[in-house]
Amino acid sequence: MCGVIGVSGVPDASRLAYLGLYALQHRGQESAGIMAVGAAHPAKLTRAMGLVADAFSESGLEALPGDAAIGHTRYSTAGSTVLANAQPFLVDYHAGALTVAHNGNLVNADVLRDELVREGAIFVSNSDTEVLIHLIARSSAPTVEGQIRDALERADGAYSLVIGVGRTLYAAVDARGFRPLFVGRVEDGLVVASETCALDLVGASNMRELQPGDFFRLHDGQLTELAPLTPRRVTRCIFELVYFSRPDSTIFGESVDRVRRELGRQLARFHPAAGADVVFSVPDSANVMALGYSEVAKIKLEHGLIRNHYVGRTFINPTQRLRVEKVKIKFNAVREVIAGKSVVVVDDSLVRGTTSKGLVKMIRAAGAREVHLRLGSPPITGPCHYGIDTPNREELIAATHSREEIRAHLGVDSLEYLSLDEMIDATSRETKWCHACFSGDYPTPVQLTLGAIPSVPELLEVAP
Ligand code: AMP
């Protein structure tokens, strides 16, 4: 998953992009980058591994002058964790500097890449986003917009994009609308960002959400709506609301806070825990879910787990060994709240079961009499091919184990999930959702993504 931001028609655009990236840090903590360009300043790019705070310095931002900028925070879902895959990508294009920042995952990237390599294209990364750049550059359409449109129509899967051609920015969302993207006004300029919380931070007004298939041009503070992409069945990602987006954002027309609260209420309505004394969340994504649960169940809400905010998300580090260690670094239990009590623990989702198992151990060690785990989403039984970092099927505990096996493995007294309908009922029924990771109902062909992504040296060996 990733966060993207674009700034057009604002002096020192890179500074605004930098600020906005702070509000998108939760969408990707592996690498960060900003490209800036101005009428008198050629496009320049800074990319670094790690957090936004570490990736840029005062002098680094000073070296990025101009009134247009594009920023990105990355959390790899396609391609490996190396600087070569950090975004934005910046290349030389016939119409000027071409910059791409991408949130999402293309499901046909491997096939397209194969074709491109056969035609002689050479790749510098193994990111699916680089495929888009080649498609744009090689399109035979007569205009820049036509070339970008061509590429977007050939790409299948999830993309919310900010593309720069010189100082002109383009914002686009794939026709299924998997990932969010917003535009707002700042002074005389415009800002595009993955979530409204980033637009809030930079003081944007007149915010609007790009709808599935929207393709906009931003230049010198002017927004032009280009013809939309070919319509497809809309499938917004429900996991954005369950887990990924920040509760202070409004995405897909819904307040994330409101939906999460309702998920918690649904849990209390349909999955009560008789005789429980207190309820608390696994912070932070489930905080308001526990609040909703407490409201309906009339059980006292407590802070039973404390999260250390100076540690990144548990899943960031992709090795099992480090993931287990990190659980302990990230959380601790509050003995005072827990000792001798029957507790309801609310979390948004269960993925591998690793974090939860560690947490339950901690909660028991803090003296809980009973532990009832409640999950604000159904069992995750399939991987996401559209940009959420869910692991392969074999690693998904609910794909290979029964509810009772998981309950015993986690060591809880009871384990309950929301059903698909109970989860969807917490959202506005008007939105059409992608819930493939829960239901197996994938809105695109997915077999195309499953091949191993070639490493760059391997690819150069096979390139003609
Ligand atoms: P686990 O117990 O190992 O299955 O981890 C469950 C925890 O991971 C929950 O607290 C979720 O909030 C969190 N989570 C769910 N999906 C993701 C994801 N794609 N990346 C990182 N964390 C996640």
Tab-separated table of C-alpha atoms and ligand atoms in Angstrom:
chain	number	residue	atom	x	y	z
A	1	MET	CA	0.000	0.000	0.000
A	2	CYS	CA	1.135	3.545	-0.532
A	3	GLY	CA	0.291	7.188	-0.071
A	4	VAL	CA	0.492	9.710	-2.897
A	5	ILE	CA	0.353	13.487	-2.997
A	6	GLY	CA	0.559	16.044	-5.789
A	7	VAL	CA	0.849	19.832	-5.506
A	8	SER	CA	0.266	22.234	-8.385
A	9	GLY	CA	0.529	26.009	-8.547
A	10	VAL	CA	1.854	26.569	-5.000
A	11	PRO	CA	5.248	28.209	-4.336
A	12	ASP	CA	7.627	25.785	-2.595
A	13	ALA	CA	5.387	22.902	-3.569
A	14	SER	CA	7.853	20.345	-2.205
A	15	ARG	CA	7.342	21.663	1.334
A	16	LEU	CA	3.615	21.208	1.092
A	17	ALA	CA	4.114	17.717	-0.332
A	18	TYR	CA	6.483	16.952	2.549
A	19	LEU	CA	3.907	18.039	5.132
A	20	GLY	CA	1.175	16.070	3.414
A	21	LEU	CA	3.351	12.948	3.394
A	22	TYR	CA	3.419	13.041	7.190
A	23	ALA	CA	-0.345	12.487	7.174
A	24	LEU	CA	0.126	9.592	4.746
A	25	GLN	CA	2.903	7.902	6.678
A	26	HIS	CA	0.552	5.140	7.879
A	27	ARG	CA	0.040	4.137	4.226
A	28	GLY	CA	3.705	3.275	3.755
A	29	GLN	CA	6.808	3.354	5.877
A	30	GLU	CA	9.354	1.653	3.718
A	31	SER	CA	10.472	4.575	1.607
A	32	ALA	CA	9.506	8.139	0.799
A	33	GLY	CA	10.184	10.456	-2.112
A	34	ILE	CA	9.408	13.880	-3.533
A	35	MET	CA	9.865	15.253	-7.039
A	36	ALA	CA	9.627	19.008	-7.546
A	37	VAL	CA	9.673	21.104	-10.710
A	38	GLY	CA	9.117	24.779	-11.598
A	39	ALA	CA	9.083	27.020	-14.639
A	40	ALA	CA	12.711	27.966	-13.977
A	41	HIS	CA	13.663	24.759	-12.173
A	42	PRO	CA	14.228	21.426	-13.832
A	43	ALA	CA	12.586	18.407	-12.209
A	44	LYS	CA	14.528	17.030	-9.264
A	45	LEU	CA	13.845	13.998	-7.144
A	46	THR	CA	14.775	12.864	-3.644
A	47	ARG	CA	13.991	9.328	-2.548
A	48	ALA	CA	15.145	7.455	0.521
A	49	MET	CA	14.381	4.302	2.435
A	50	GLY	CA	12.554	4.800	5.725
A	51	LEU	CA	10.142	7.289	7.226
A	52	VAL	CA	9.259	10.729	5.896
A	53	ALA	CA	10.969	12.356	8.904
A	54	ASP	CA	14.225	10.606	8.039
A	55	ALA	CA	14.045	10.851	4.261
A	56	PHE	CA	14.177	14.664	3.980
A	57	SER	CA	16.275	17.384	5.542
A	58	GLU	CA	15.922	21.147	5.444
A	59	SER	CA	18.683	21.408	2.850
A	60	GLY	CA	17.186	18.486	0.949
A	61	LEU	CA	13.868	20.309	0.611
A	62	GLU	CA	15.642	23.517	-0.361
A	63	ALA	CA	17.183	21.585	-3.210
A	64	LEU	CA	13.657	20.823	-4.491
A	65	PRO	CA	12.382	24.237	-5.697
A	66	GLY	CA	9.354	24.764	-7.906
A	67	ASP	CA	5.584	25.212	-7.861
A	68	ALA	CA	4.715	21.621	-8.699
A	69	ALA	CA	5.588	18.538	-6.658
A	70	ILE	CA	4.700	14.874	-6.335
A	71	GLY	CA	5.320	12.822	-3.191
A	72	HIS	CA	5.002	9.185	-2.248
A	73	THR	CA	5.253	6.897	0.781
A	74	ARG	CA	5.723	3.251	-0.043
A	75	TYR	CA	4.782	-0.039	1.547
A	76	SER	CA	5.760	-2.690	-0.932
A	77	THR	CA	3.144	-5.049	-2.279
A	78	ALA	CA	4.684	-5.616	-5.715
A	79	GLY	CA	8.419	-5.473	-6.152
A	80	SER	CA	11.011	-5.728	-3.416
A	81	THR	CA	12.092	-3.421	-0.594
A	82	VAL	CA	14.930	-1.622	-2.339
A	83	LEU	CA	15.616	1.979	-3.229
A	84	ALA	CA	15.221	1.193	-6.936
A	85	ASN	CA	11.521	0.586	-6.238
A	86	ALA	CA	11.031	3.740	-4.142
A	87	GLN	CA	8.717	6.291	-5.728
A	88	PRO	CA	8.054	8.678	-7.360
A	89	PHE	CA	9.737	7.472	-10.530
A	90	LEU	CA	11.234	10.253	-12.626
A	91	VAL	CA	12.296	9.744	-16.240
A	92	ASP	CA	13.050	11.837	-19.282
A	93	TYR	CA	10.096	11.831	-21.678
A	94	HIS	CA	9.580	13.506	-25.045
A	95	ALA	CA	7.316	16.143	-23.462
A	96	GLY	CA	9.571	16.822	-20.461
A	97	ALA	CA	10.137	15.175	-17.115
A	98	LEU	CA	7.678	12.334	-16.504
A	99	THR	CA	6.980	11.507	-12.850
A	100	VAL	CA	4.738	8.752	-11.544
A	101	ALA	CA	3.493	8.085	-7.992
A	102	HIS	CA	1.239	5.049	-7.672
A	103	ASN	CA	-1.013	3.626	-4.964
A	104	GLY	CA	-2.382	0.191	-5.785
A	105	ASN	CA	-1.295	-2.896	-7.615
A	106	LEU	CA	-1.582	-3.769	-11.295
A	107	VAL	CA	-2.758	-7.328	-11.809
A	108	ASN	CA	-1.455	-7.593	-15.372
A	109	ALA	CA	1.944	-5.995	-14.711
A	110	ASP	CA	3.849	-9.249	-15.286
A	111	VAL	CA	2.204	-9.878	-18.627
A	112	LEU	CA	2.683	-6.305	-19.799
A	113	ARG	CA	6.252	-6.284	-18.579
A	114	ASP	CA	6.998	-9.483	-20.442
A	115	GLU	CA	5.638	-7.979	-23.637
A	116	LEU	CA	7.613	-4.779	-23.130
A	117	VAL	CA	10.834	-6.667	-22.452
A	118	ARG	CA	10.332	-8.666	-25.634
A	119	GLU	CA	9.989	-5.382	-27.486
A	120	GLY	CA	13.309	-4.208	-26.042
A	121	ALA	CA	12.334	-2.276	-22.924
A	122	ILE	CA	14.869	-2.261	-20.114
A	123	PHE	CA	13.656	-1.898	-16.536
A	124	VAL	CA	15.526	-0.324	-13.646
A	125	SER	CA	13.181	-1.677	-10.971
A	126	ASN	CA	10.836	-4.600	-10.486
A	127	SER	CA	7.912	-2.384	-9.494
A	128	ASP	CA	4.656	-2.683	-11.407
A	129	THR	CA	4.601	1.118	-11.631
A	130	GLU	CA	7.536	1.181	-14.032
A	131	VAL	CA	5.396	-0.769	-16.478
A	132	LEU	CA	3.064	2.242	-16.659
A	133	ILE	CA	5.954	4.518	-17.570
A	134	HIS	CA	6.921	2.304	-20.496
A	135	LEU	CA	3.325	2.085	-21.644
A	136	ILE	CA	3.022	5.888	-21.617
A	137	ALA	CA	6.299	6.432	-23.447
A	138	ARG	CA	5.581	3.797	-26.097
A	139	SER	CA	1.981	4.712	-26.831
A	140	SER	CA	1.367	5.851	-30.390
A	141	ALA	CA	-1.333	8.330	-29.325
A	142	PRO	CA	-0.591	11.814	-30.707
A	143	THR	CA	-0.912	13.740	-27.415
A	144	VAL	CA	0.535	13.395	-23.942
A	145	GLU	CA	-2.941	12.951	-22.495
A	146	GLY	CA	-3.713	10.343	-25.110
A	147	GLN	CA	-0.530	8.455	-24.234
A	148	ILE	CA	-1.352	8.473	-20.526
A	149	ARG	CA	-4.913	7.399	-21.259
A	150	ASP	CA	-3.651	4.549	-23.450
A	151	ALA	CA	-1.446	3.297	-20.629
A	152	LEU	CA	-4.228	3.559	-18.056
A	153	GLU	CA	-6.631	1.644	-20.279
A	154	ARG	CA	-4.100	-1.162	-20.746
A	155	ALA	CA	-3.286	-1.428	-17.058
A	156	ASP	CA	-5.641	-3.666	-15.091
A	157	GLY	CA	-6.047	-3.657	-11.332
A	158	ALA	CA	-5.771	-0.938	-8.739
A	159	TYR	CA	-4.263	2.455	-9.363
A	160	SER	CA	-4.729	5.834	-7.798
A	161	LEU	CA	-2.060	7.872	-9.504
A	162	VAL	CA	-0.426	11.240	-9.619
A	163	ILE	CA	1.508	11.688	-12.855
A	164	GLY	CA	3.589	14.738	-13.718
A	165	VAL	CA	4.615	15.858	-17.175
A	166	GLY	CA	6.790	18.880	-16.585
A	167	ARG	CA	4.705	21.181	-14.347
A	168	THR	CA	1.401	19.665	-15.427
A	169	LEU	CA	-0.034	17.077	-13.076
A	170	TYR	CA	-2.563	14.357	-13.850
A	171	ALA	CA	-4.610	12.501	-11.245
A	172	ALA	CA	-6.375	9.270	-12.114
A	173	VAL	CA	-8.269	6.464	-10.393
A	174	ASP	CA	-8.838	3.084	-12.057
A	175	ALA	CA	-12.387	2.491	-13.225
A	176	ARG	CA	-13.135	0.044	-10.390
A	177	GLY	CA	-12.069	2.671	-7.859
A	178	PHE	CA	-10.156	0.365	-5.519
A	179	ARG	CA	-8.121	3.088	-3.793
A	180	PRO	CA	-9.064	6.592	-2.624
A	181	LEU	CA	-7.816	9.886	-4.100
A	182	PHE	CA	-8.880	13.468	-3.382
A	183	VAL	CA	-8.296	16.916	-4.723
A	184	GLY	CA	-8.543	20.209	-2.837
A	185	ARG	CA	-7.574	23.833	-3.165
A	186	VAL	CA	-4.665	25.484	-1.338
A	187	GLU	CA	-4.189	29.215	-1.930
A	188	ASP	CA	-4.222	29.591	-5.727
A	189	GLY	CA	-3.090	26.040	-6.251
A	190	LEU	CA	-4.357	22.478	-5.999
A	191	VAL	CA	-3.398	19.451	-3.970
A	192	VAL	CA	-4.209	15.800	-4.722
A	193	ALA	CA	-3.789	13.229	-1.956
A	194	SER	CA	-4.683	9.656	-1.016
A	195	GLU	CA	-6.655	10.668	2.078
A	196	THR	CA	-8.510	13.705	3.332
A	197	CYS	CA	-6.337	13.764	6.476
A	198	ALA	CA	-3.423	14.900	4.261
A	199	LEU	CA	-5.573	17.628	2.703
A	200	ASP	CA	-6.597	18.729	6.218
A	201	LEU	CA	-2.979	18.986	7.253
A	202	VAL	CA	-2.047	21.259	4.338
A	203	GLY	CA	-5.132	23.418	4.922
A	204	ALA	CA	-6.962	22.508	1.719
A	205	SER	CA	-10.520	23.654	1.053
A	206	ASN	CA	-13.163	22.567	-1.465
A	207	MET	CA	-12.165	18.951	-1.211
A	208	ARG	CA	-13.662	16.449	-3.567
A	209	GLU	CA	-13.125	12.781	-4.097
A	210	LEU	CA	-12.097	11.389	-7.462
A	211	GLN	CA	-14.668	8.861	-8.591
A	212	PRO	CA	-13.777	5.544	-10.248
A	213	GLY	CA	-12.388	6.240	-13.740
A	214	ASP	CA	-11.773	9.951	-13.117
A	215	PHE	CA	-8.868	11.450	-15.034
A	216	PHE	CA	-8.026	15.064	-14.131
A	217	ARG	CA	-5.414	17.565	-15.269
A	218	LEU	CA	-3.996	20.124	-12.829
A	219	HIS	CA	-2.018	23.040	-14.152
A	220	ASP	CA	-1.227	26.405	-12.559
A	221	GLY	CA	-4.034	25.924	-10.054
A	222	GLN	CA	-6.591	24.995	-12.721
A	223	LEU	CA	-8.441	21.728	-12.582
A	224	THR	CA	-9.645	20.218	-15.848
A	225	GLU	CA	-11.768	17.081	-15.920
A	226	LEU	CA	-10.720	14.951	-18.867
A	227	ALA	CA	-12.961	12.255	-20.339
A	228	PRO	CA	-13.238	9.424	-17.810
A	229	LEU	CA	-11.709	5.984	-18.372
A	230	THR	CA	-13.812	3.158	-19.772
A	231	PRO	CA	-16.312	2.242	-17.033
A	232	ARG	CA	-16.069	-1.064	-15.194
A	233	ARG	CA	-17.916	-2.611	-12.288
A	234	VAL	CA	-17.046	-0.432	-9.285
A	235	THR	CA	-15.387	-2.289	-6.397
A	236	ARG	CA	-14.055	0.000	-3.677
A	237	CYS	CA	-11.710	-1.681	-1.174
A	238	ILE	CA	-13.614	-2.275	2.062
A	239	PHE	CA	-10.375	-2.958	3.908
A	240	GLU	CA	-9.501	0.743	3.545
A	241	LEU	CA	-12.357	1.398	5.978
A	242	VAL	CA	-11.755	-1.609	8.197
A	243	TYR	CA	-8.050	-1.100	8.706
A	244	PHE	CA	-6.005	0.972	6.354
A	245	SER	CA	-7.179	4.572	6.234
A	246	ARG	CA	-6.984	6.958	9.152
A	247	PRO	CA	-10.188	7.468	11.186
A	248	ASP	CA	-9.964	11.224	10.644
A	249	SER	CA	-10.304	10.657	6.888
A	250	THR	CA	-13.494	10.463	4.894
A	251	ILE	CA	-13.065	8.042	2.027
A	252	PHE	CA	-15.467	6.629	-0.550
A	253	GLY	CA	-17.949	9.136	0.838
A	254	GLU	CA	-17.811	7.588	4.335
A	255	SER	CA	-16.252	8.741	7.565
A	256	VAL	CA	-13.738	6.068	8.509
A	257	ASP	CA	-14.454	6.789	12.165
A	258	ARG	CA	-18.197	6.309	11.683
A	259	VAL	CA	-17.795	3.001	9.859
A	260	ARG	CA	-15.307	1.608	12.379
A	261	ARG	CA	-17.560	2.599	15.274
A	262	GLU	CA	-20.447	0.840	13.557
A	263	LEU	CA	-18.295	-2.269	13.014
A	264	GLY	CA	-17.780	-2.303	16.793
A	265	ARG	CA	-21.508	-1.869	17.407
A	266	GLN	CA	-22.217	-4.746	15.023
A	267	LEU	CA	-19.829	-6.929	17.009
A	268	ALA	CA	-21.649	-6.097	20.229
A	269	ARG	CA	-25.062	-6.741	18.625
A	270	PHE	CA	-24.262	-10.038	16.958
A	271	HIS	CA	-21.298	-11.354	18.947
A	272	PRO	CA	-21.697	-10.429	22.625
A	273	ALA	CA	-19.478	-11.890	25.331
A	274	ALA	CA	-21.638	-12.807	28.298
A	275	GLY	CA	-20.348	-11.687	31.671
A	276	ALA	CA	-17.408	-9.621	30.368
A	277	ASP	CA	-16.190	-6.836	32.684
A	278	VAL	CA	-14.304	-4.553	30.299
A	279	VAL	CA	-13.668	-4.026	26.605
A	280	PHE	CA	-10.532	-2.622	25.021
A	281	SER	CA	-8.999	-2.382	21.574
A	282	VAL	CA	-5.818	-3.463	19.951
A	283	PRO	CA	-4.632	0.089	19.282
A	284	ASP	CA	-4.846	2.095	17.075
A	285	SER	CA	-6.890	0.851	14.145
A	286	ALA	CA	-9.524	-0.779	16.394
A	287	ASN	CA	-9.839	2.061	18.947
A	288	VAL	CA	-13.167	3.355	17.752
A	289	MET	CA	-14.459	-0.179	17.149
A	290	ALA	CA	-14.018	-0.866	20.866
A	291	LEU	CA	-15.835	2.393	21.561
A	292	GLY	CA	-18.788	1.241	19.439
A	293	TYR	CA	-18.738	-2.147	21.157
A	294	SER	CA	-18.741	-0.550	24.592
A	295	GLU	CA	-21.668	1.725	23.674
A	296	VAL	CA	-23.924	-1.122	22.603
A	297	ALA	CA	-22.765	-3.804	25.038
A	298	LYS	CA	-22.796	-1.335	27.946
A	299	ILE	CA	-19.433	-2.642	29.068
A	300	LYS	CA	-16.796	-0.240	30.322
A	301	LEU	CA	-14.245	0.850	27.735
A	302	GLU	CA	-10.662	0.731	28.974
A	303	HIS	CA	-7.145	1.071	27.611
A	304	GLY	CA	-5.858	-2.414	28.250
A	305	LEU	CA	-3.044	-2.349	25.740
A	306	ILE	CA	-0.553	0.441	25.258
A	307	ARG	CA	1.094	0.840	21.928
A	308	ASN	CA	4.564	2.229	21.496
A	309	HIS	CA	4.196	4.825	18.751
A	310	TYR	CA	7.830	4.911	17.873
A	311	VAL	CA	7.698	1.516	16.177
A	312	GLY	CA	6.420	1.059	12.618
A	313	ARG	CA	3.571	-1.237	11.688
A	314	THR	CA	4.250	-4.847	12.576
A	315	PHE	CA	3.962	-6.097	9.038
A	316	ILE	CA	6.558	-3.726	7.667
A	317	ASN	CA	9.358	-6.088	8.351
A	318	PRO	CA	8.770	-9.054	6.124
A	319	THR	CA	10.582	-11.791	8.030
A	320	GLN	CA	8.721	-13.974	10.496
A	321	ARG	CA	11.482	-13.860	13.094
A	322	LEU	CA	11.533	-10.060	13.289
A	323	ARG	CA	7.742	-9.849	13.218
A	324	VAL	CA	7.464	-11.912	16.385
A	325	GLU	CA	10.019	-9.779	18.198
A	326	LYS	CA	8.318	-6.595	17.104
A	327	VAL	CA	4.990	-7.518	18.702
A	328	LYS	CA	6.645	-7.214	22.089
A	329	ILE	CA	8.333	-3.977	21.181
A	330	LYS	CA	5.070	-2.521	20.004
A	331	PHE	CA	2.565	-3.411	22.741
A	332	ASN	CA	2.336	-3.857	26.468
A	333	ALA	CA	-0.635	-4.801	28.670
A	334	VAL	CA	-1.950	-2.666	31.555
A	335	ARG	CA	-2.088	-5.016	34.528
A	336	GLU	CA	-4.229	-2.613	36.592
A	337	VAL	CA	-6.998	-2.733	33.975
A	338	ILE	CA	-6.819	-6.432	33.223
A	339	ALA	CA	-5.994	-8.398	36.384
A	340	GLY	CA	-8.824	-10.643	37.509
A	341	LYS	CA	-11.202	-9.491	34.758
A	342	SER	CA	-13.069	-11.111	31.927
A	343	VAL	CA	-11.995	-8.939	28.955
A	344	VAL	CA	-13.281	-8.378	25.437
A	345	VAL	CA	-10.449	-7.522	23.061
A	346	VAL	CA	-11.551	-5.855	19.831
A	347	ASP	CA	-9.318	-5.915	16.760
A	348	ASP	CA	-10.098	-5.025	13.165
A	349	SER	CA	-8.773	-8.170	11.526
A	350	LEU	CA	-6.848	-11.375	11.963
A	351	VAL	CA	-4.219	-12.022	9.327
A	352	ARG	CA	-1.471	-14.462	10.268
A	353	GLY	CA	-2.474	-14.692	13.903
A	354	THR	CA	1.052	-13.800	14.986
A	355	THR	CA	0.321	-10.435	16.619
A	356	SER	CA	-2.854	-11.663	18.258
A	357	LYS	CA	-1.197	-14.731	19.735
A	358	GLY	CA	1.505	-12.563	21.297
A	359	LEU	CA	-1.092	-10.115	22.609
A	360	VAL	CA	-3.248	-12.817	24.167
A	361	LYS	CA	-0.185	-14.169	25.955
A	362	MET	CA	0.506	-10.688	27.297
A	363	ILE	CA	-3.105	-10.183	28.380
A	364	ARG	CA	-3.127	-13.527	30.191
A	365	ALA	CA	0.195	-12.708	31.847
A	366	ALA	CA	-1.410	-9.469	33.077
A	367	GLY	CA	-3.940	-11.601	34.960
A	368	ALA	CA	-7.038	-11.741	32.713
A	369	ARG	CA	-9.568	-14.278	33.945
A	370	GLU	CA	-11.152	-14.716	30.511
A	371	VAL	CA	-10.198	-13.355	27.067
A	372	HIS	CA	-12.851	-12.910	24.349
A	373	LEU	CA	-11.471	-11.809	20.989
A	374	ARG	CA	-13.835	-9.952	18.638
A	375	LEU	CA	-12.847	-9.080	15.075
A	376	GLY	CA	-14.466	-6.295	13.088
A	377	SER	CA	-14.211	-8.174	9.797
A	378	PRO	CA	-14.707	-11.751	8.534
A	379	PRO	CA	-11.925	-14.358	8.334
A	380	ILE	CA	-9.322	-13.357	5.709
A	381	THR	CA	-9.105	-16.347	3.423
A	382	GLY	CA	-7.357	-14.954	0.337
A	383	PRO	CA	-4.540	-12.561	-0.516
A	384	CYS	CA	-5.167	-9.053	-1.809
A	385	HIS	CA	-3.997	-8.450	-5.374
A	386	TYR	CA	-4.910	-4.783	-5.289
A	387	GLY	CA	-2.364	-3.250	-2.985
A	388	ILE	CA	-2.979	-4.360	0.603
A	389	ASP	CA	-0.095	-6.307	2.020
A	390	THR	CA	-1.904	-9.493	2.976
A	391	PRO	CA	0.348	-12.521	2.742
A	392	ASN	CA	0.017	-15.621	0.564
A	393	ARG	CA	-2.893	-17.905	1.207
A	394	GLU	CA	-0.762	-20.438	3.111
A	395	GLU	CA	0.200	-17.796	5.678
A	396	LEU	CA	-3.376	-16.623	6.269
A	397	ILE	CA	-4.441	-18.457	9.388
A	398	ALA	CA	-8.134	-18.478	8.476
A	399	ALA	CA	-7.415	-19.936	5.028
A	400	THR	CA	-6.028	-23.116	6.508
A	401	HIS	CA	-7.581	-23.461	9.971
A	402	SER	CA	-11.081	-23.753	11.385
A	403	ARG	CA	-12.438	-21.177	13.822
A	404	GLU	CA	-12.012	-23.627	16.711
A	405	GLU	CA	-8.412	-24.386	15.711
A	406	ILE	CA	-7.652	-20.657	15.604
A	407	ARG	CA	-9.337	-20.098	18.973
A	408	ALA	CA	-7.235	-22.821	20.544
A	409	HIS	CA	-4.065	-21.591	18.813
A	410	LEU	CA	-4.570	-18.037	20.069
A	411	GLY	CA	-5.484	-19.245	23.530
A	412	VAL	CA	-8.731	-17.255	23.869
A	413	ASP	CA	-11.944	-18.315	25.593
A	414	SER	CA	-14.045	-17.238	22.629
A	415	LEU	CA	-13.363	-15.949	19.127
A	416	GLU	CA	-15.954	-14.247	16.950
A	417	TYR	CA	-15.778	-12.458	13.607
A	418	LEU	CA	-18.268	-10.219	11.837
A	419	SER	CA	-19.890	-11.974	8.900
A	420	LEU	CA	-19.549	-10.430	5.428
A	421	ASP	CA	-23.081	-9.019	5.638
A	422	GLU	CA	-22.629	-7.689	9.156
A	423	MET	CA	-19.477	-5.887	7.984
A	424	ILE	CA	-21.088	-4.477	4.841
A	425	ASP	CA	-24.095	-3.334	6.863
A	426	ALA	CA	-21.767	-1.044	8.817
A	427	THR	CA	-21.069	0.874	5.579
A	428	SER	CA	-23.353	2.767	3.289
A	429	ARG	CA	-25.159	0.138	1.252
A	430	GLU	CA	-24.859	2.327	-1.867
A	431	THR	CA	-21.142	1.668	-2.293
A	432	LYS	CA	-20.059	-1.427	-4.183
A	433	TRP	CA	-17.182	-3.121	-2.400
A	434	CYS	CA	-14.223	-5.304	-3.172
A	435	HIS	CA	-14.161	-7.848	-0.352
A	436	ALA	CA	-12.152	-10.474	-2.222
A	437	CYS	CA	-9.811	-11.166	0.712
A	438	PHE	CA	-12.854	-12.232	2.765
A	439	SER	CA	-15.148	-13.685	0.122
A	440	GLY	CA	-12.869	-14.903	-2.677
A	441	ASP	CA	-14.895	-12.793	-5.095
A	442	TYR	CA	-12.026	-11.175	-7.035
A	443	PRO	CA	-13.212	-8.436	-9.378
A	444	THR	CA	-10.356	-8.980	-11.873
A	445	PRO	CA	-8.516	-12.004	-13.204
A	446	VAL	CA	-5.757	-12.584	-10.646
A	447	GLN	CA	-3.713	-15.426	-11.997
A	448	LEU	CA	-1.691	-12.848	-13.905
A	449	THR	CA	-0.010	-11.491	-10.789
A	450	LEU	CA	1.035	-14.718	-9.260
A	451	GLY	CA	4.323	-15.296	-11.058
A	452	ALA	CA	7.499	-14.300	-9.282
A	453	ILE	CA	8.473	-10.735	-10.069
A	454	PRO	CA	11.833	-10.820	-11.814
A	455	SER	CA	14.783	-9.231	-10.123
A	456	VAL	CA	16.377	-6.499	-12.188
A	457	PRO	CA	19.643	-8.331	-13.018
A	458	GLU	CA	17.715	-11.454	-14.086
A	459	LEU	CA	15.628	-9.353	-16.376
A	460	LEU	CA	18.628	-7.718	-17.981
A	461	GLU	CA	20.014	-11.172	-18.709
A	462	VAL	CA	16.903	-12.205	-20.602
A	463	ALA	CA	16.297	-8.851	-22.305
A	464	PRO	CA	16.965	-8.946	-26.068
B	1	AMP	P1	-2.055	-11.015	13.208
B	1	AMP	O1	-2.458	-11.259	14.626
B	1	AMP	O2	-0.611	-11.332	12.999
B	1	AMP	O3	-2.960	-11.680	12.257
B	1	AMP	O4	-2.161	-9.450	12.932
B	1	AMP	C1	-3.368	-8.810	13.070
B	1	AMP	C2	-3.089	-7.347	13.183
B	1	AMP	O5	-2.520	-6.845	11.975
B	1	AMP	C3	-4.364	-6.559	13.429
B	1	AMP	O6	-4.148	-5.796	14.588
B	1	AMP	C4	-4.517	-5.667	12.218
B	1	AMP	O7	-4.842	-4.356	12.633
B	1	AMP	C5	-3.175	-5.666	11.557
B	1	AMP	N1	-3.238	-5.739	10.095
B	1	AMP	C6	-4.221	-6.156	9.309
B	1	AMP	N2	-3.903	-6.072	8.006
B	1	AMP	C7	-2.669	-5.575	7.967
B	1	AMP	C8	-1.783	-5.215	6.910
B	1	AMP	N3	-2.105	-5.386	5.633
B	1	AMP	N4	-0.600	-4.698	7.243
B	1	AMP	C9	-0.256	-4.526	8.526
B	1	AMP	N5	-1.044	-4.844	9.564
B	1	AMP	C10	-2.228	-5.368	9.302
